[in-house]
mmCIF file of C-alpha atoms in Angstrom:
data_model
loop_
_atom_site.group_PDB
_atom_site.id
_atom_site.type_symbol
_atom_site.label_atom_id
_atom_site.label_comp_id
_atom_site.label_asym_id
_atom_site.label_seq_id
_atom_site.Cartn_x
_atom_site.Cartn_y
_atom_site.Cartn_z
ATOM 1 C CA MET A 6 88.728 15.912 -6.628
ATOM 2 C CA LYS A 7 87.046 12.524 -6.919
ATOM 3 C CA VAL A 8 83.653 12.612 -5.202
ATOM 4 C CA ALA A 9 81.946 9.288 -4.396
ATOM 5 C CA THR A 10 78.525 8.469 -2.919
ATOM 6 C CA LEU A 11 77.121 5.746 -0.689
ATOM 7 C CA GLY A 12 73.935 5.286 1.287
ATOM 8 C CA SER A 13 70.150 5.110 1.184
ATOM 9 C CA CYS A 14 67.652 6.025 -1.547
ATOM 10 C CA PHE A 15 67.866 9.760 -0.921
ATOM 11 C CA ALA A 16 71.609 9.680 -1.613
ATOM 12 C CA GLN A 17 70.787 9.057 -5.267
ATOM 13 C CA ASN A 18 69.523 12.634 -5.533
ATOM 14 C CA ILE A 19 72.881 13.945 -4.323
ATOM 15 C CA ALA A 20 74.692 11.619 -6.726
ATOM 16 C CA ARG A 21 72.765 12.952 -9.710
ATOM 17 C CA HIS A 22 73.277 16.532 -8.614
ATOM 18 C CA LEU A 23 77.014 15.945 -8.385
ATOM 19 C CA GLN A 24 77.036 14.606 -11.930
ATOM 20 C CA ARG A 25 75.193 17.677 -13.235
ATOM 21 C CA SER A 26 77.410 20.084 -11.310
ATOM 22 C CA GLY A 27 80.507 19.353 -13.373
ATOM 23 C CA LEU A 28 82.352 17.689 -10.512
ATOM 24 C CA ASN A 29 84.506 14.638 -10.958
ATOM 25 C CA TYR A 30 81.829 12.219 -9.797
ATOM 26 C CA PHE A 31 83.827 9.055 -9.197
ATOM 27 C CA VAL A 32 82.201 5.941 -10.686
ATOM 28 C CA PRO A 33 84.804 3.225 -11.274
ATOM 29 C CA GLU A 34 82.176 0.489 -11.795
ATOM 30 C CA THR A 35 80.777 1.561 -15.151
ATOM 31 C CA ALA A 36 78.447 -0.207 -17.576
ATOM 32 C CA PRO A 37 80.017 -2.595 -20.117
ATOM 33 C CA ASP A 38 80.527 -1.342 -23.651
ATOM 34 C CA GLY A 39 77.479 -1.867 -25.848
ATOM 35 C CA LEU A 40 74.953 -1.621 -23.018
ATOM 36 C CA SER A 41 72.305 1.004 -23.741
ATOM 37 C CA SER A 42 71.665 3.770 -21.220
ATOM 38 C CA ASP A 43 68.258 2.266 -20.375
ATOM 39 C CA GLU A 44 69.764 -1.184 -19.818
ATOM 40 C CA ALA A 45 72.568 0.295 -17.725
ATOM 41 C CA ALA A 46 70.072 2.145 -15.535
ATOM 42 C CA ALA A 47 67.931 -0.986 -15.131
ATOM 43 C CA ARG A 48 71.024 -2.860 -13.952
ATOM 44 C CA ASN A 49 71.946 -0.101 -11.491
ATOM 45 C CA TYR A 50 75.072 1.217 -13.169
ATOM 46 C CA GLY A 51 75.830 4.779 -12.128
ATOM 47 C CA VAL A 52 73.221 4.905 -9.364
ATOM 48 C CA PHE A 53 76.105 5.095 -6.893
ATOM 49 C CA SER A 54 79.873 5.052 -7.331
ATOM 50 C CA ALA A 55 79.763 1.246 -7.398
ATOM 51 C CA ARG A 56 76.907 -1.208 -7.800
ATOM 52 C CA TYR A 57 76.379 -1.770 -4.072
ATOM 53 C CA GLY A 58 72.760 -0.658 -4.283
ATOM 54 C CA ASN A 59 71.218 1.141 -1.337
ATOM 55 C CA VAL A 60 73.279 0.875 1.839
ATOM 56 C CA TYR A 61 70.694 1.727 4.497
ATOM 57 C CA THR A 62 72.462 1.029 7.787
ATOM 58 C CA VAL A 63 75.927 1.972 8.986
ATOM 59 C CA ARG A 64 76.587 -1.684 9.786
ATOM 60 C CA GLN A 65 76.063 -2.498 6.093
ATOM 61 C CA ALA A 66 78.670 0.106 5.128
ATOM 62 C CA LEU A 67 81.114 -1.268 7.671
ATOM 63 C CA GLN A 68 80.698 -4.847 6.471
ATOM 64 C CA LEU A 69 80.944 -3.696 2.836
ATOM 65 C CA PHE A 70 84.379 -2.289 3.629
ATOM 66 C CA ASP A 71 85.402 -5.472 5.436
ATOM 67 C CA ARG A 72 84.186 -7.675 2.587
ATOM 68 C CA ALA A 73 85.995 -5.537 0.022
ATOM 69 C CA PHE A 74 89.290 -5.786 1.879
ATOM 70 C CA GLY A 75 89.032 -9.488 2.714
ATOM 71 C CA ALA A 76 88.260 -9.180 6.424
ATOM 72 C CA LEU A 77 84.762 -10.695 6.153
ATOM 73 C CA GLN A 78 83.381 -13.615 4.166
ATOM 74 C CA PRO A 79 79.640 -14.036 4.849
ATOM 75 C CA LYS A 80 78.461 -17.585 5.339
ATOM 76 C CA GLU A 81 75.188 -16.854 3.513
ATOM 77 C CA ASP A 82 76.283 -15.212 0.271
ATOM 78 C CA VAL A 83 73.681 -16.453 -2.241
ATOM 79 C CA TRP A 84 69.876 -16.462 -2.192
ATOM 80 C CA ALA A 85 67.537 -18.325 -4.522
ATOM 81 C CA ARG A 86 64.669 -16.391 -6.092
ATOM 82 C CA GLY A 87 62.491 -18.776 -8.025
ATOM 83 C CA GLU A 88 64.726 -20.354 -10.656
ATOM 84 C CA VAL A 89 67.433 -17.680 -10.451
ATOM 85 C CA PHE A 90 69.871 -16.534 -7.781
ATOM 86 C CA VAL A 91 70.607 -13.160 -6.183
ATOM 87 C CA ASP A 92 73.186 -11.477 -3.982
ATOM 88 C CA PRO A 93 71.748 -11.068 -0.426
ATOM 89 C CA PHE A 94 73.651 -7.789 -0.048
ATOM 90 C CA ARG A 95 72.307 -6.243 -3.270
ATOM 91 C CA PRO A 96 69.383 -8.452 -4.349
ATOM 92 C CA LEU A 97 67.959 -5.977 -6.880
ATOM 93 C CA ILE A 98 71.219 -5.182 -8.644
ATOM 94 C CA GLU A 99 70.402 -7.580 -11.509
ATOM 95 C CA PRO A 100 66.621 -7.435 -12.129
ATOM 96 C CA GLU A 101 66.614 -10.821 -13.861
ATOM 97 C CA GLY A 102 68.878 -12.447 -11.292
ATOM 98 C CA PHE A 103 71.889 -14.685 -11.927
ATOM 99 C CA ALA A 104 71.909 -18.090 -13.589
ATOM 100 C CA SER A 105 73.818 -19.896 -10.821
ATOM 101 C CA PRO A 106 75.295 -19.395 -7.338
ATOM 102 C CA GLN A 107 78.756 -19.212 -8.879
ATOM 103 C CA HIS A 108 77.653 -16.360 -11.129
ATOM 104 C CA VAL A 109 76.556 -14.474 -7.994
ATOM 105 C CA ARG A 110 79.910 -15.045 -6.323
ATOM 106 C CA ASP A 111 81.922 -14.131 -9.421
ATOM 107 C CA ALA A 112 79.940 -10.910 -9.824
ATOM 108 C CA ALA A 113 80.480 -10.071 -6.143
ATOM 109 C CA THR A 114 84.239 -10.569 -6.495
ATOM 110 C CA THR A 115 84.333 -8.212 -9.473
ATOM 111 C CA HIS A 116 82.124 -5.688 -7.688
ATOM 112 C CA LEU A 117 84.181 -5.664 -4.482
ATOM 113 C CA ALA A 118 87.312 -4.816 -6.482
ATOM 114 C CA TYR A 119 85.544 -1.622 -7.581
ATOM 115 C CA VAL A 120 84.439 -0.960 -4.009
ATOM 116 C CA ARG A 121 88.089 -1.057 -2.967
ATOM 117 C CA ARG A 122 88.791 1.637 -5.547
ATOM 118 C CA VAL A 123 85.917 3.795 -4.277
ATOM 119 C CA PHE A 124 87.182 3.704 -0.705
ATOM 120 C CA SER A 125 90.887 3.932 -1.606
ATOM 121 C CA GLU A 126 90.769 6.645 -4.280
ATOM 122 C CA ALA A 127 87.876 8.976 -3.435
ATOM 123 C CA ASP A 128 88.846 12.417 -2.178
ATOM 124 C CA VAL A 129 85.341 12.952 -0.777
ATOM 125 C CA LEU A 130 82.816 10.289 0.228
ATOM 126 C CA VAL A 131 79.211 11.439 0.691
ATOM 127 C CA PHE A 132 77.445 8.931 2.963
ATOM 128 C CA THR A 133 73.680 9.247 3.511
ATOM 129 C CA LEU A 134 72.424 7.415 6.615
ATOM 130 C CA GLY A 135 68.974 5.896 6.153
ATOM 131 C CA LEU A 136 67.824 3.306 8.710
ATOM 132 C CA THR A 137 68.585 1.644 12.019
ATOM 133 C CA GLU A 138 66.391 -1.425 11.420
ATOM 134 C CA GLY A 139 67.594 -4.445 9.511
ATOM 135 C CA TRP A 140 67.735 -8.206 9.251
ATOM 136 C CA ARG A 141 70.848 -10.126 10.139
ATOM 137 C CA SER A 142 72.277 -13.592 10.179
ATOM 138 C CA ARG A 143 72.386 -15.430 13.493
ATOM 139 C CA GLU A 144 75.387 -17.351 12.142
ATOM 140 C CA ASP A 145 77.890 -14.547 11.611
ATOM 141 C CA GLY A 146 76.027 -11.284 12.294
ATOM 142 C CA VAL A 147 76.030 -9.935 8.741
ATOM 143 C CA VAL A 148 73.187 -7.572 7.840
ATOM 144 C CA PHE A 149 71.228 -8.109 4.646
ATOM 145 C CA ALA A 150 69.920 -5.446 2.254
ATOM 146 C CA THR A 151 66.327 -6.477 2.924
ATOM 147 C CA ALA A 152 64.417 -9.163 4.807
ATOM 148 C CA PRO A 153 65.094 -12.735 3.694
ATOM 149 C CA GLY A 154 62.141 -13.899 1.584
ATOM 150 C CA VAL A 155 61.253 -10.453 0.186
ATOM 151 C CA ALA A 156 63.653 -10.132 -2.751
ATOM 152 C CA GLY A 157 65.130 -13.618 -2.511
ATOM 153 C CA GLY A 158 65.977 -16.278 0.012
ATOM 154 C CA VAL A 159 63.662 -17.717 2.671
ATOM 155 C CA PHE A 160 63.221 -16.387 6.185
ATOM 156 C CA ASP A 161 64.317 -18.932 8.781
ATOM 157 C CA PRO A 162 63.957 -17.894 12.442
ATOM 158 C CA GLU A 163 66.763 -20.305 13.317
ATOM 159 C CA ARG A 164 69.157 -18.465 10.998
ATOM 160 C CA HIS A 165 67.798 -14.912 10.765
ATOM 161 C CA GLU A 166 66.780 -12.247 13.246
ATOM 162 C CA ARG A 167 65.523 -8.687 13.341
ATOM 163 C CA VAL A 168 67.806 -5.940 14.588
ATOM 164 C CA ASN A 169 67.242 -2.293 15.488
ATOM 165 C CA PHE A 170 70.601 -0.715 16.224
ATOM 166 C CA THR A 171 71.035 1.495 19.281
ATOM 167 C CA ALA A 172 72.521 4.978 19.242
ATOM 168 C CA ARG A 173 75.741 3.639 20.767
ATOM 169 C CA GLU A 174 76.003 0.853 18.196
ATOM 170 C CA VAL A 175 75.450 3.222 15.269
ATOM 171 C CA SER A 176 77.985 5.741 16.584
ATOM 172 C CA ASP A 177 80.550 3.004 17.180
ATOM 173 C CA ASP A 178 79.967 1.551 13.706
ATOM 174 C CA LEU A 179 80.202 4.972 12.088
ATOM 175 C CA GLN A 180 83.448 5.771 13.880
ATOM 176 C CA ALA A 181 84.845 2.379 12.878
ATOM 177 C CA PHE A 182 83.845 2.990 9.260
ATOM 178 C CA CYS A 183 85.506 6.417 9.216
ATOM 179 C CA ASP A 184 88.621 4.932 10.823
ATOM 180 C CA ARG A 185 88.783 2.210 8.187
ATOM 181 C CA ILE A 186 88.529 4.766 5.388
ATOM 182 C CA ALA A 187 91.271 6.879 6.975
ATOM 183 C CA GLY A 188 93.423 3.794 7.335
ATOM 184 C CA ILE A 189 93.624 3.205 3.585
ATOM 185 C CA ASN A 190 92.906 6.747 2.311
ATOM 186 C CA ARG A 191 94.489 9.214 4.721
ATOM 187 C CA ASP A 192 93.393 12.428 3.007
ATOM 188 C CA ALA A 193 89.801 11.463 2.234
ATOM 189 C CA ARG A 194 87.004 13.631 3.610
ATOM 190 C CA ILE A 195 83.639 12.172 4.589
ATOM 191 C CA LEU A 196 80.418 14.152 4.296
ATOM 192 C CA LEU A 197 77.529 12.693 6.312
ATOM 193 C CA THR A 198 73.837 13.314 5.696
ATOM 194 C CA VAL A 199 70.652 11.768 7.098
ATOM 195 C CA SER A 200 67.861 10.798 4.732
ATOM 196 C CA PRO A 201 64.597 12.707 5.350
ATOM 197 C CA VAL A 202 62.531 9.857 3.881
ATOM 198 C CA PRO A 203 60.416 8.144 6.594
ATOM 199 C CA LEU A 204 60.400 4.385 7.067
ATOM 200 C CA ILE A 205 57.977 2.522 4.817
ATOM 201 C CA ALA A 206 57.549 -0.290 7.365
ATOM 202 C CA THR A 207 58.850 -1.421 10.742
ATOM 203 C CA HIS A 208 59.352 -4.949 12.041
ATOM 204 C CA ARG A 209 58.416 -3.780 15.541
ATOM 205 C CA ALA A 210 54.781 -4.871 15.646
ATOM 206 C CA GLU A 211 54.143 -3.073 18.941
ATOM 207 C CA GLN A 212 55.284 0.308 17.607
ATOM 208 C CA HIS A 213 53.619 2.746 15.198
ATOM 209 C CA ILE A 214 55.585 3.610 12.074
ATOM 210 C CA LEU A 215 55.778 7.272 13.169
ATOM 211 C CA SER A 216 57.490 6.344 16.427
ATOM 212 C CA ALA A 217 59.785 3.912 14.618
ATOM 213 C CA THR A 218 60.762 6.619 12.119
ATOM 214 C CA THR A 219 61.419 9.171 14.853
ATOM 215 C CA TYR A 220 63.667 6.737 16.718
ATOM 216 C CA SER A 221 65.602 5.782 13.603
ATOM 217 C CA LYS A 222 66.235 9.330 12.419
ATOM 218 C CA ALA A 223 67.088 10.558 15.910
ATOM 219 C CA VAL A 224 69.693 7.833 16.347
ATOM 220 C CA LEU A 225 71.245 8.524 12.950
ATOM 221 C CA ARG A 226 71.302 12.261 13.520
ATOM 222 C CA VAL A 227 72.984 11.848 16.927
ATOM 223 C CA ALA A 228 75.574 9.481 15.487
ATOM 224 C CA ALA A 229 76.323 11.815 12.584
ATOM 225 C CA GLU A 230 76.800 14.730 14.983
ATOM 226 C CA GLU A 231 79.018 12.783 17.360
ATOM 227 C CA ILE A 232 81.299 11.555 14.610
ATOM 228 C CA ALA A 233 81.445 14.885 12.774
ATOM 229 C CA GLN A 234 82.371 16.649 16.025
ATOM 230 C CA ALA A 235 85.033 14.089 16.911
ATOM 231 C CA ASN A 236 86.754 13.855 13.515
ATOM 232 C CA PRO A 237 88.201 16.847 11.632
ATOM 233 C CA HIS A 238 87.932 15.012 8.291
ATOM 234 C CA VAL A 239 84.175 14.386 8.744
ATOM 235 C CA SER A 240 81.431 16.979 8.126
ATOM 236 C CA TYR A 241 77.632 16.974 8.317
ATOM 237 C CA PHE A 242 75.156 18.380 5.779
ATOM 238 C CA PRO A 243 71.554 18.984 7.018
ATOM 239 C CA SER A 244 69.421 17.569 4.212
ATOM 240 C CA PHE A 245 67.190 15.972 6.874
ATOM 241 C CA GLU A 246 66.557 19.303 8.588
ATOM 242 C CA ILE A 247 65.871 21.169 5.348
ATOM 243 C CA ILE A 248 63.088 18.767 4.373
ATOM 244 C CA THR A 249 61.506 17.937 7.742
ATOM 245 C CA SER A 250 61.842 21.038 9.928
ATOM 246 C CA ALA A 251 58.842 23.186 10.849
ATOM 247 C CA HIS A 252 59.764 26.008 8.488
ATOM 248 C CA SER A 253 58.738 23.899 5.475
ATOM 249 C CA ARG A 254 55.240 23.309 6.928
ATOM 250 C CA GLY A 255 55.263 19.824 5.416
ATOM 251 C CA SER A 256 55.256 21.289 1.907
ATOM 252 C CA TYR A 257 58.284 19.281 0.803
ATOM 253 C CA PHE A 258 56.453 15.946 1.041
ATOM 254 C CA GLU A 259 54.040 14.471 -1.482
ATOM 255 C CA ALA A 260 50.475 13.534 -0.508
ATOM 256 C CA ASP A 261 51.715 10.157 0.808
ATOM 257 C CA LEU A 262 53.780 12.106 3.401
ATOM 258 C CA ARG A 263 56.811 10.010 2.509
ATOM 259 C CA SER A 264 58.033 10.854 -0.980
ATOM 260 C CA VAL A 265 60.020 14.078 -1.163
ATOM 261 C CA ARG A 266 58.706 16.593 -3.698
ATOM 262 C CA GLU A 267 60.967 17.950 -6.412
ATOM 263 C CA VAL A 268 60.861 21.433 -4.892
ATOM 264 C CA GLY A 269 62.249 20.018 -1.635
ATOM 265 C CA ILE A 270 65.054 18.166 -3.407
ATOM 266 C CA ALA A 271 65.885 21.350 -5.336
ATOM 267 C CA HIS A 272 66.144 23.264 -2.048
ATOM 268 C CA VAL A 273 68.489 20.659 -0.576
ATOM 269 C CA MET A 274 70.700 20.713 -3.663
ATOM 270 C CA ARG A 275 70.742 24.502 -3.819
ATOM 271 C CA VAL A 276 71.997 24.687 -0.224
ATOM 272 C CA PHE A 277 74.449 21.875 -0.908
ATOM 273 C CA SER A 278 75.864 23.796 -3.870
ATOM 274 C CA ARG A 279 76.106 27.020 -1.886
ATOM 275 C CA HIS A 280 78.186 25.496 0.883
ATOM 276 C CA PHE A 281 80.145 22.662 -0.709
ATOM 277 C CA LEU A 282 80.698 23.490 -4.375
ATOM 278 C CA ILE A 283 83.084 26.231 -5.435
ATOM 279 C CA ASN A 284 82.860 27.707 -8.916
ATOM 280 C CA GLU A 285 86.193 29.435 -9.461
ATOM 281 C CA ASP A 286 84.832 31.243 -12.543
ATOM 282 C CA ALA A 287 81.852 32.758 -10.708
ATOM 283 C CA PRO A 288 81.972 36.326 -9.346
ATOM 284 C CA ALA A 289 82.821 36.618 -5.654
ATOM 285 C CA GLY A 290 79.776 36.229 -3.438
ATOM 286 C CA SER A 291 77.611 34.691 -6.145
ATOM 287 C CA VAL A 292 75.314 31.791 -5.345
ATOM 288 C CA PRO A 293 75.117 28.684 -7.549
ATOM 289 C CA PRO A 294 71.784 28.457 -9.379
ATOM 290 C CA PRO A 295 69.199 25.865 -8.371
ATOM 291 C CA CYS A 296 69.120 22.579 -10.232
ATOM 292 C CA ALA A 297 67.611 22.951 -13.683
ATOM 293 C CA THR A 298 66.185 19.447 -13.511
ATOM 294 C CA VAL A 299 65.605 17.201 -10.553
ATOM 295 C CA PRO A 300 65.044 13.428 -10.647
ATOM 296 C CA THR A 301 61.516 12.435 -9.726
ATOM 297 C CA GLU A 302 60.685 9.914 -7.032
ATOM 298 C CA ALA A 303 59.992 7.357 -9.764
ATOM 299 C CA ASP A 304 63.628 7.658 -10.905
ATOM 300 C CA VAL A 305 65.013 6.698 -7.497
ATOM 301 C CA VAL A 306 65.754 3.012 -6.875
ATOM 302 C CA CYS A 307 64.476 2.049 -3.423
ATOM 303 C CA ASP A 308 64.661 -1.455 -1.961
ATOM 304 C CA GLU A 309 62.010 -0.566 0.606
ATOM 305 C CA GLU A 310 59.417 -0.430 -2.164
ATOM 306 C CA VAL A 311 59.885 -4.212 -2.464
ATOM 307 C CA ILE A 312 58.708 -4.531 1.134
ATOM 308 C CA GLU A 313 55.597 -2.497 0.364
ATOM 309 C CA ARG A 314 54.787 -4.661 -2.682
ATOM 310 C CA ALA A 315 55.306 -7.817 -0.635
ATOM 311 C CA LEU A 316 52.906 -6.553 2.034
ATOM 312 C CA ARG A 317 50.282 -5.732 -0.548
ATOM 313 C CA ALA A 318 50.664 -9.127 -2.221
ATOM 314 C CA SER A 319 50.172 -10.853 1.139
ATOM 315 C CA GLY A 320 46.897 -8.985 1.695
ATOM 316 C CA PHE A 321 48.268 -6.958 4.608
ATOM 317 C CA SER A 322 46.798 -3.474 5.000
ATOM 318 C CA SER A 323 47.778 -0.836 7.509
#
């Protein structure tokens, strides 16, 4: 079975576990020949099944599908960053940026062809839901990977606005996304998870980050449950609950109370293996061993860290 991944930063841990587990981890967008492993990692090859970067909101996943299959052409498809250019929907995919707007568009065309393969050919798609907050275009409603002006582009209140999706909007988007997948890949199964990683910032100035995080995760968890219950080809895996529930006594978070410790990731992956991976050579009733190695937080590519660096550079302190 071809297993593909999509979603927020925490999904990268599942992706790496799948690779180590001997599964057919489906990555059609691979690094070019001659590119070293370090260079490939720096350019985000193999982080997910295609180089879409972190897909934090369900609306981003839905528009990624529509872009890949020609149903959506964003009006704002290139951002300047100094003397180079970036893709607004994956601004960190090329650390050095692109030489021209046309290079950005050509790369996006190539990338979206691989995205079509991910959605059309995967037998299982693991989708980790991360956020409800985002920044979108007032012109056509597309949602960007991060705030304009942080990793490229310039924020313009006439063209850009903040958005915090409601529970109904997220559930509707998630159902639409699952329907689209089923429409072109009838037998595909979708496995939903919710990232346990708290928000690093909120654009709601009147709300504390703890309240913003609680809202976001609650909405995502409700949406995941509604869609899993309503669709026989959709399942839910409780990575969020394993890390954040009272039984862990907070021991799965680092001192910053945001980064997930390796022992917590190992627990999530051990449970994941127990319930979703079948080793036909193992004795009946045996349990897959825990991960021998687990990626550290420093190995995980997270766009939200760009927000934190931008806040620090501006002199803002919480």
